[in-house]
Short mmCIF file of C-alpha atoms and ligand atoms in Angstrom, two decimals:
data_model
loop_
_atom_site.label_atom_id
_atom_site.label_comp_id
_atom_site.label_asym_id
_atom_site.label_seq_id
_atom_site.Cartn_x
_atom_site.Cartn_y
_atom_site.Cartn_z
CA UNK A 27 -11.64 -20.07 -3.70
CA UNK A 28 -10.41 -17.89 -6.58
CA UNK A 29 -9.04 -14.40 -5.96
CA UNK A 30 -8.69 -11.66 -8.59
CA UNK A 31 -5.77 -9.32 -7.88
CA UNK A 32 -5.87 -5.89 -9.56
CA UNK A 33 -2.62 -3.90 -9.63
CA UNK A 34 -0.77 -7.24 -9.58
CA UNK A 35 2.24 -5.94 -11.54
CA UNK A 36 3.01 -3.22 -8.97
CA UNK A 37 5.29 -3.36 -5.95
CA UNK A 38 2.68 -4.59 -3.47
CA UNK A 39 0.79 -6.57 -6.11
CA UNK A 40 3.69 -8.87 -6.97
CA UNK A 41 4.26 -9.61 -3.28
CA UNK A 42 0.60 -10.20 -2.49
CA UNK A 43 -0.22 -12.26 -5.60
CA UNK A 44 2.79 -14.52 -5.04
CA UNK A 45 2.01 -14.93 -1.30
CA UNK A 46 -1.62 -15.89 -2.03
CA UNK A 47 -0.43 -18.45 -4.55
CA UNK A 48 2.13 -19.82 -2.13
CA UNK A 49 -0.68 -20.29 0.39
CA UNK A 50 -2.44 -22.53 -2.14
CA UNK A 51 -5.07 -19.97 -3.16
CA UNK A 52 -6.06 -19.83 -6.84
CA UNK A 53 -5.21 -16.40 -8.22
CA UNK A 54 -5.98 -14.47 -11.38
CA UNK A 55 -3.72 -11.45 -11.73
CA UNK A 56 -4.54 -8.27 -13.61
CA UNK A 57 -2.95 -4.94 -14.40
CA UNK A 58 -2.74 -2.49 -17.26
CA UNK A 59 0.80 -3.77 -17.88
CA UNK A 60 2.11 -7.30 -17.48
CA UNK A 61 4.99 -8.16 -15.14
CA UNK A 62 7.36 -11.06 -15.85
CA UNK A 63 7.56 -11.64 -12.08
CA UNK A 64 4.03 -13.00 -11.67
CA UNK A 65 3.48 -16.76 -11.74
CA UNK A 66 -0.31 -16.88 -11.95
CA UNK A 67 -2.77 -16.52 -14.81
CA UNK A 68 -2.66 -12.92 -16.10
CA UNK A 69 -5.57 -11.08 -17.71
CA UNK A 70 -4.82 -7.49 -18.77
CA UNK A 71 -7.38 -4.83 -17.86
CA UNK A 72 -7.56 -1.07 -17.72
CA UNK A 73 -9.66 -0.09 -14.70
CA UNK A 74 -11.41 2.49 -16.86
CA UNK A 75 -12.76 -0.18 -19.21
CA UNK A 76 -15.70 -1.83 -17.47
CA UNK A 77 -15.85 -4.80 -19.83
CA UNK A 78 -12.18 -5.61 -19.23
CA UNK A 79 -12.62 -5.32 -15.46
CA UNK A 80 -15.73 -7.47 -15.54
CA UNK A 81 -13.87 -10.13 -17.53
CA UNK A 82 -11.33 -10.43 -14.67
CA UNK A 83 -13.89 -10.34 -11.85
CA UNK A 84 -16.29 -12.88 -13.42
CA UNK A 85 -15.65 -16.29 -11.89
CA UNK A 86 -13.70 -14.91 -8.88
CA UNK A 87 -14.90 -15.32 -5.31
CA UNK A 88 -12.92 -12.40 -3.94
CA UNK A 89 -11.14 -9.29 -5.21
CA UNK A 90 -7.89 -7.77 -3.96
CA UNK A 91 -7.78 -4.21 -5.29
CA UNK A 92 -4.26 -2.75 -5.32
CA UNK A 93 -4.32 -0.79 -8.58
CA UNK A 94 -3.87 2.96 -8.37
CA UNK A 95 -2.53 6.03 -10.05
CA UNK A 96 0.16 7.24 -7.63
CA UNK A 97 0.23 10.27 -5.32
CA UNK A 98 2.76 12.49 -7.18
CA UNK A 99 0.81 12.21 -10.46
CA UNK A 100 -2.37 13.19 -8.60
CA UNK A 101 -0.93 16.60 -7.78
CA UNK A 102 -0.23 17.23 -11.49
CA UNK A 103 -3.38 15.58 -12.80
CA UNK A 104 -6.15 15.44 -10.17
CA UNK A 105 -8.86 14.61 -12.71
CA UNK A 106 -6.93 11.65 -14.14
CA UNK A 107 -6.33 10.43 -10.59
CA UNK A 108 -10.04 10.69 -9.76
CA UNK A 109 -10.90 8.75 -12.92
CA UNK A 110 -8.53 5.85 -12.24
CA UNK A 111 -8.75 5.76 -8.45
CA UNK A 112 -12.45 6.51 -7.98
CA UNK A 113 -14.19 5.61 -11.25
CA UNK A 114 -11.83 2.63 -11.73
CA UNK A 115 -12.63 1.41 -8.20
CA UNK A 116 -16.35 1.79 -8.91
CA UNK A 117 -15.92 -0.37 -12.02
CA UNK A 118 -14.43 -3.09 -9.81
CA UNK A 119 -17.23 -2.68 -7.24
CA UNK A 120 -19.97 -2.79 -9.89
CA UNK A 121 -18.47 -5.92 -11.48
CA UNK A 122 -18.14 -7.44 -7.99
CA UNK A 123 -21.78 -6.91 -7.08
CA UNK A 124 -22.90 -8.04 -10.53
CA UNK A 125 -21.02 -11.33 -10.14
CA UNK A 126 -21.66 -12.10 -6.47
CA UNK A 127 -18.13 -11.48 -5.20
CA UNK A 128 -17.82 -12.27 -1.47
CA UNK A 129 -15.48 -9.46 -0.47
CA UNK A 130 -13.24 -6.71 -1.87
CA UNK A 131 -10.02 -6.02 -0.02
CA UNK A 132 -8.98 -2.45 -0.73
CA UNK A 133 -5.59 -0.79 -0.23
CA UNK A 134 -6.22 2.63 1.24
CA UNK A 135 -3.60 5.08 2.49
CA UNK A 136 -3.00 6.45 5.97
CA UNK A 137 -2.16 9.78 4.32
CA UNK A 138 -5.89 10.44 3.98
CA UNK A 139 -5.72 11.58 7.61
CA UNK A 140 -3.88 14.72 6.45
CA UNK A 141 -3.00 16.83 9.47
CA UNK A 142 -2.08 14.62 12.41
CA UNK A 143 -3.72 15.79 15.66
CA UNK A 144 -2.45 12.98 17.87
CA UNK A 145 -0.22 9.91 17.82
CA UNK A 146 -0.54 7.00 17.47
CA UNK A 147 -3.14 7.56 14.76
CA UNK A 148 -6.19 5.30 15.06
CA UNK A 149 -8.90 4.65 12.48
CA UNK A 150 -11.19 7.20 14.15
CA UNK A 151 -8.72 10.05 13.69
CA UNK A 152 -10.38 12.89 11.71
CA UNK A 153 -9.50 12.82 8.00
CA UNK A 154 -8.66 15.99 6.10
CA UNK A 155 -6.97 14.67 2.94
CA UNK A 156 -4.27 17.00 1.60
CA UNK A 157 -3.77 15.58 -1.91
CA UNK A 158 -6.13 14.54 -4.73
CA UNK A 159 -4.76 10.99 -4.25
CA UNK A 160 -5.82 10.97 -0.58
CA UNK A 161 -9.23 12.44 -1.44
CA UNK A 162 -9.76 9.53 -3.87
CA UNK A 163 -8.72 6.96 -1.23
CA UNK A 164 -11.11 8.50 1.30
CA UNK A 165 -13.93 8.63 -1.27
CA UNK A 166 -13.36 4.97 -2.19
CA UNK A 167 -13.52 3.93 1.47
CA UNK A 168 -16.93 5.63 1.68
CA UNK A 169 -18.14 4.11 -1.60
CA UNK A 170 -17.26 0.69 -0.21
CA UNK A 171 -19.30 1.37 2.93
CA UNK A 172 -22.21 2.67 0.86
CA UNK A 173 -22.09 -0.31 -1.54
CA UNK A 174 -22.20 -2.62 1.48
CA UNK A 175 -25.22 -0.78 2.90
CA UNK A 176 -27.07 -0.52 -0.43
CA UNK A 177 -26.12 -3.75 -2.18
CA UNK A 178 -24.63 -6.01 0.51
CA UNK A 179 -21.16 -6.10 -1.10
CA UNK A 180 -18.66 -6.87 1.68
CA UNK A 181 -15.26 -5.24 1.95
CA UNK A 182 -12.15 -4.89 4.06
CA UNK A 183 -10.04 -1.73 3.96
CA UNK A 184 -6.37 -1.79 4.90
CA UNK A 185 -4.94 1.67 5.50
CA UNK A 186 -1.28 1.28 4.56
CA UNK A 187 1.45 3.12 6.44
CA UNK A 188 4.97 3.22 4.86
CA UNK A 189 5.40 -0.03 3.00
CA UNK A 190 8.87 -1.09 1.86
CA UNK A 191 10.57 -4.23 0.58
CA UNK A 192 11.41 -6.23 -2.53
CA UNK A 193 9.96 -5.01 -5.85
CA UNK A 194 9.94 -1.37 -4.73
CA UNK A 195 12.25 0.40 -7.17
CA UNK A 196 14.14 3.66 -6.58
CA UNK A 197 12.24 5.13 -9.57
CA UNK A 198 9.08 4.99 -7.43
CA UNK A 199 10.60 7.82 -5.37
CA UNK A 200 9.88 5.84 -2.18
CA UNK A 201 12.11 6.61 0.80
CA UNK A 202 13.84 3.26 1.43
CA UNK A 203 15.08 2.53 -2.12
CA UNK A 204 16.07 6.21 -2.41
CA UNK A 205 18.18 5.93 0.74
CA UNK A 206 19.87 2.81 -0.68
CA UNK A 207 20.56 4.51 -4.02
CA UNK A 208 21.96 7.71 -2.50
CA UNK A 209 24.11 5.97 0.10
CA UNK A 210 25.57 3.72 -2.58
CA UNK A 211 26.17 6.69 -4.92
CA UNK A 212 28.00 9.04 -2.59
CA UNK A 213 27.24 8.09 1.02
CA UNK A 214 25.01 11.11 1.60
CA UNK A 215 21.31 11.67 2.16
CA UNK A 216 19.26 14.86 2.37
CA UNK A 217 16.72 15.16 5.16
CA UNK A 218 14.28 17.99 5.77
CA UNK A 219 14.42 19.71 9.15
CA UNK A 220 16.29 17.71 11.77
CA UNK A 221 15.27 14.30 10.38
CA UNK A 222 13.43 13.66 13.63
CA UNK A 223 10.04 13.03 12.02
CA UNK A 224 8.97 9.47 12.76
CA UNK A 225 7.13 7.17 10.38
CA UNK A 226 5.76 3.66 10.63
CA UNK A 227 7.60 1.26 8.28
CA UNK A 228 5.93 -2.02 7.33
CA UNK A 229 7.82 -4.82 5.59
CA UNK A 230 5.88 -5.92 2.51
CA UNK A 231 6.31 -9.61 3.38
CA UNK A 232 4.33 -8.99 6.58
CA UNK A 233 1.70 -7.06 4.65
CA UNK A 234 1.34 -9.97 2.21
CA UNK A 235 0.79 -12.37 5.15
CA UNK A 236 -2.05 -10.15 6.38
CA UNK A 237 -3.63 -10.34 2.93
CA UNK A 238 -3.51 -14.14 3.01
CA UNK A 239 -5.26 -14.09 6.42
CA UNK A 240 -7.79 -11.51 5.25
CA UNK A 241 -8.70 -13.75 2.31
CA UNK A 242 -8.98 -16.91 4.38
CA UNK A 243 -10.83 -15.49 7.38
CA UNK A 244 -14.39 -14.22 7.76
CA UNK A 245 -13.33 -10.66 8.40
CA UNK A 246 -15.37 -7.96 6.74
CA UNK A 247 -16.72 -4.42 6.64
CA UNK A 248 -13.91 -2.92 8.66
CA UNK A 249 -11.33 -0.19 8.08
CA UNK A 250 -8.07 -1.16 9.72
CA UNK A 251 -4.61 0.37 9.97
CA UNK A 252 -1.81 -1.73 8.52
CA UNK A 253 1.17 -0.44 10.47
CA UNK A 254 3.52 -1.75 13.14
CA UNK A 255 2.76 0.77 15.90
CA UNK A 256 6.47 1.57 16.10
CA UNK A 257 7.83 4.90 14.92
CA UNK A 258 11.34 5.28 13.47
CA UNK A 259 12.77 8.68 12.58
CA UNK A 260 14.05 9.34 9.07
CA UNK A 261 17.49 10.00 10.56
CA UNK A 262 17.43 6.60 12.29
CA UNK A 263 16.46 4.85 9.05
CA UNK A 264 19.42 6.44 7.24
CA UNK A 265 21.73 5.38 10.08
CA UNK A 266 20.45 1.78 10.13
CA UNK A 267 20.79 1.62 6.33
CA UNK A 268 24.35 2.91 6.64
CA UNK A 269 25.20 0.22 9.22
CA UNK A 270 23.85 -2.54 6.96
CA UNK A 271 25.72 -1.21 3.92
CA UNK A 272 28.93 -0.52 5.88
CA UNK A 273 28.76 3.17 5.00
CA UNK A 274 29.09 6.10 7.44
CA UNK A 275 26.28 8.29 6.09
CA UNK A 276 26.65 12.05 5.68
CA UNK A 277 23.27 13.52 6.49
CA UNK A 278 22.58 16.91 4.87
CA UNK A 279 19.99 18.89 6.79
CA UNK A 280 17.76 20.99 4.53
CA UNK A 281 15.22 23.59 5.67
CA UNK A 282 11.96 22.12 6.90
CA UNK A 283 9.29 21.80 4.20
CA UNK A 284 6.06 23.71 4.85
CA UNK A 285 3.25 21.38 5.88
CA UNK A 286 5.63 18.50 6.66
CA UNK A 287 4.01 16.07 9.08
CA UNK A 288 5.99 15.67 12.27
CA UNK A 289 5.25 12.19 13.62
CA UNK A 290 2.94 9.68 11.97
CA UNK A 291 2.64 6.28 13.63
CA UNK A 292 -0.22 3.77 13.48
CA UNK A 293 -2.37 2.75 16.37
CA UNK A 294 -2.50 -1.01 15.73
CA UNK A 295 -4.97 -1.87 18.50
CA UNK A 296 -7.75 -2.70 16.02
CA UNK A 297 -5.41 -4.73 13.79
CA UNK A 298 -4.35 -6.78 16.81
CA UNK A 299 -7.94 -7.36 17.91
CA UNK A 300 -8.99 -8.50 14.42
CA UNK A 301 -5.91 -10.56 13.51
CA UNK A 302 -4.40 -11.38 16.89
CA UNK A 303 -1.05 -9.95 15.76
CA UNK A 304 0.71 -7.08 14.04
CA UNK A 305 3.52 -6.92 11.45
CA UNK A 306 6.58 -8.27 13.22
CA UNK A 307 9.63 -7.91 10.96
CA UNK A 308 12.10 -5.56 12.60
CA UNK A 309 13.33 -2.69 10.42
CA UNK A 310 16.94 -3.91 10.64
CA UNK A 311 16.00 -7.31 9.20
CA UNK A 312 13.51 -5.93 6.65
CA UNK A 313 16.08 -3.46 5.32
CA UNK A 314 18.75 -6.15 5.10
CA UNK A 315 16.43 -8.37 3.03
CA UNK A 316 15.36 -5.43 0.87
CA UNK A 317 18.93 -4.39 0.11
CA UNK A 318 19.88 -7.99 -0.69
CA UNK A 319 16.96 -8.10 -3.14
CA UNK A 320 18.09 -4.84 -4.80
CA UNK A 321 21.63 -6.18 -5.15
CA UNK A 322 20.60 -9.55 -6.54
CA UNK A 323 17.91 -8.23 -8.83
N1 NAD B 16 3.54 1.54 -1.32
C1 NAD B 16 3.04 2.21 -0.30
O1 NAD B 16 3.75 2.58 0.67
C2 NAD B 16 1.56 2.53 -0.26
C3 NAD B 16 1.06 3.35 0.78
C4 NAD B 16 -0.29 3.64 0.81
C5 NAD B 16 -1.17 3.09 -0.13
N2 NAD B 16 -0.67 2.32 -1.12
C6 NAD B 16 -1.62 1.76 -2.10
O2 NAD B 16 -1.36 0.38 -2.26
C7 NAD B 16 -1.62 -0.03 -3.60
C8 NAD B 16 -0.37 -0.68 -4.18
O3 NAD B 16 0.71 0.24 -4.12
P1 NAD B 16 2.07 -0.01 -4.88
O4 NAD B 16 3.12 0.67 -4.09
O5 NAD B 16 2.19 -1.43 -5.24
O6 NAD B 16 1.83 0.86 -6.21
P2 NAD B 16 2.35 0.58 -7.69
O7 NAD B 16 2.27 1.89 -8.40
O8 NAD B 16 3.65 -0.15 -7.67
O9 NAD B 16 1.25 -0.40 -8.28
C9 NAD B 16 0.00 0.05 -8.76
C10 NAD B 16 -0.36 -0.74 -10.00
O10 NAD B 16 -1.59 -0.23 -10.52
C11 NAD B 16 -1.53 -0.31 -11.92
N3 NAD B 16 -2.46 0.62 -12.58
C12 NAD B 16 -2.35 1.97 -12.66
N4 NAD B 16 -3.35 2.46 -13.43
C13 NAD B 16 -4.09 1.40 -13.82
C14 NAD B 16 -5.25 1.27 -14.63
N5 NAD B 16 -5.85 2.34 -15.21
N6 NAD B 16 -5.75 0.03 -14.84
C15 NAD B 16 -5.17 -1.06 -14.29
N7 NAD B 16 -4.06 -1.00 -13.51
C16 NAD B 16 -3.54 0.23 -13.29
C17 NAD B 16 -0.08 0.03 -12.27
O11 NAD B 16 0.26 -0.45 -13.56
C18 NAD B 16 0.68 -0.62 -11.14
O12 NAD B 16 1.18 -1.90 -11.50
C19 NAD B 16 -2.05 1.24 -4.33
O13 NAD B 16 -3.46 1.30 -4.32
C20 NAD B 16 -1.49 2.34 -3.49
O14 NAD B 16 -2.24 3.53 -3.63
C21 NAD B 16 0.66 2.03 -1.22
#
């Protein structure tokens, strides 16, 4: 079994590639830029260059597709986002069907749901994507389904909720490393509204374990939420972070942002049926490990 991992130099990619390797799975890693933190064979590829993508996919039994142009860039440059996230994904899919790949495991985003009508959010919740990034994720999910129906290429879609953990840098603008950075700087953190909006935080080590299982098991042609099913408010996260860091946080309450989603928590019923479990690391422990990683890095 050989698995090609695209987006291997990113936050999730480093965690997933290293976990697959640790599980004894042969891995070939790929990205547009190389990371010194990967231990497996690395083959550079730009998703927009079919020949480069094909070179990585050829000889692999399975593909883990984690490469993406991120959400904030998509708002500035929707066309660039569509090229990398849709056309780039199609390059991977075409190479996969050309070379008899068994399954593509794709990292989608729960944000494709857009406006939340009910909680917890299951996979059947209507989707009204609100950003070009989310449109591209939704489109890719449908391309995967259509490629399965037309060409028999199998897939598994994980819809990520809020992933955090080692290798996620504050520069990414992600909430958890931002909270760490701000609390360390001056002990304060800005929240919008009353900070009572809940989100579903998944420790990346748990996510990586689900990838190992998804590679090893005969699970296919499903779209499944990758969340914990437990909501934590932004205010609570800042407070827990403060406890871990020994800082009494000053929370600054800013006016609510228009269109801000109130609560957004995963229904993990399908995940539990398919895998027999859900991500288990408690936020307290996951944050402690994440902060230790930031400090030691
Ligand atoms: N982190 C989260 O909370 C979260 C939530 C929802 C979905 N996702 C999805 O999970 C996946 C991994 O996320 P992440 O947080 O590790 O993101 P990341 O930005 O850290 O990693 C993405 C990687 O893709 C690579 N890439 C970008 N353009 C490329 C191109 N043209 N060719 C080849 N590689 C290219 C980047 O170099 C980067 O290493 C992405 O698909 C992302 O959309 C992440």
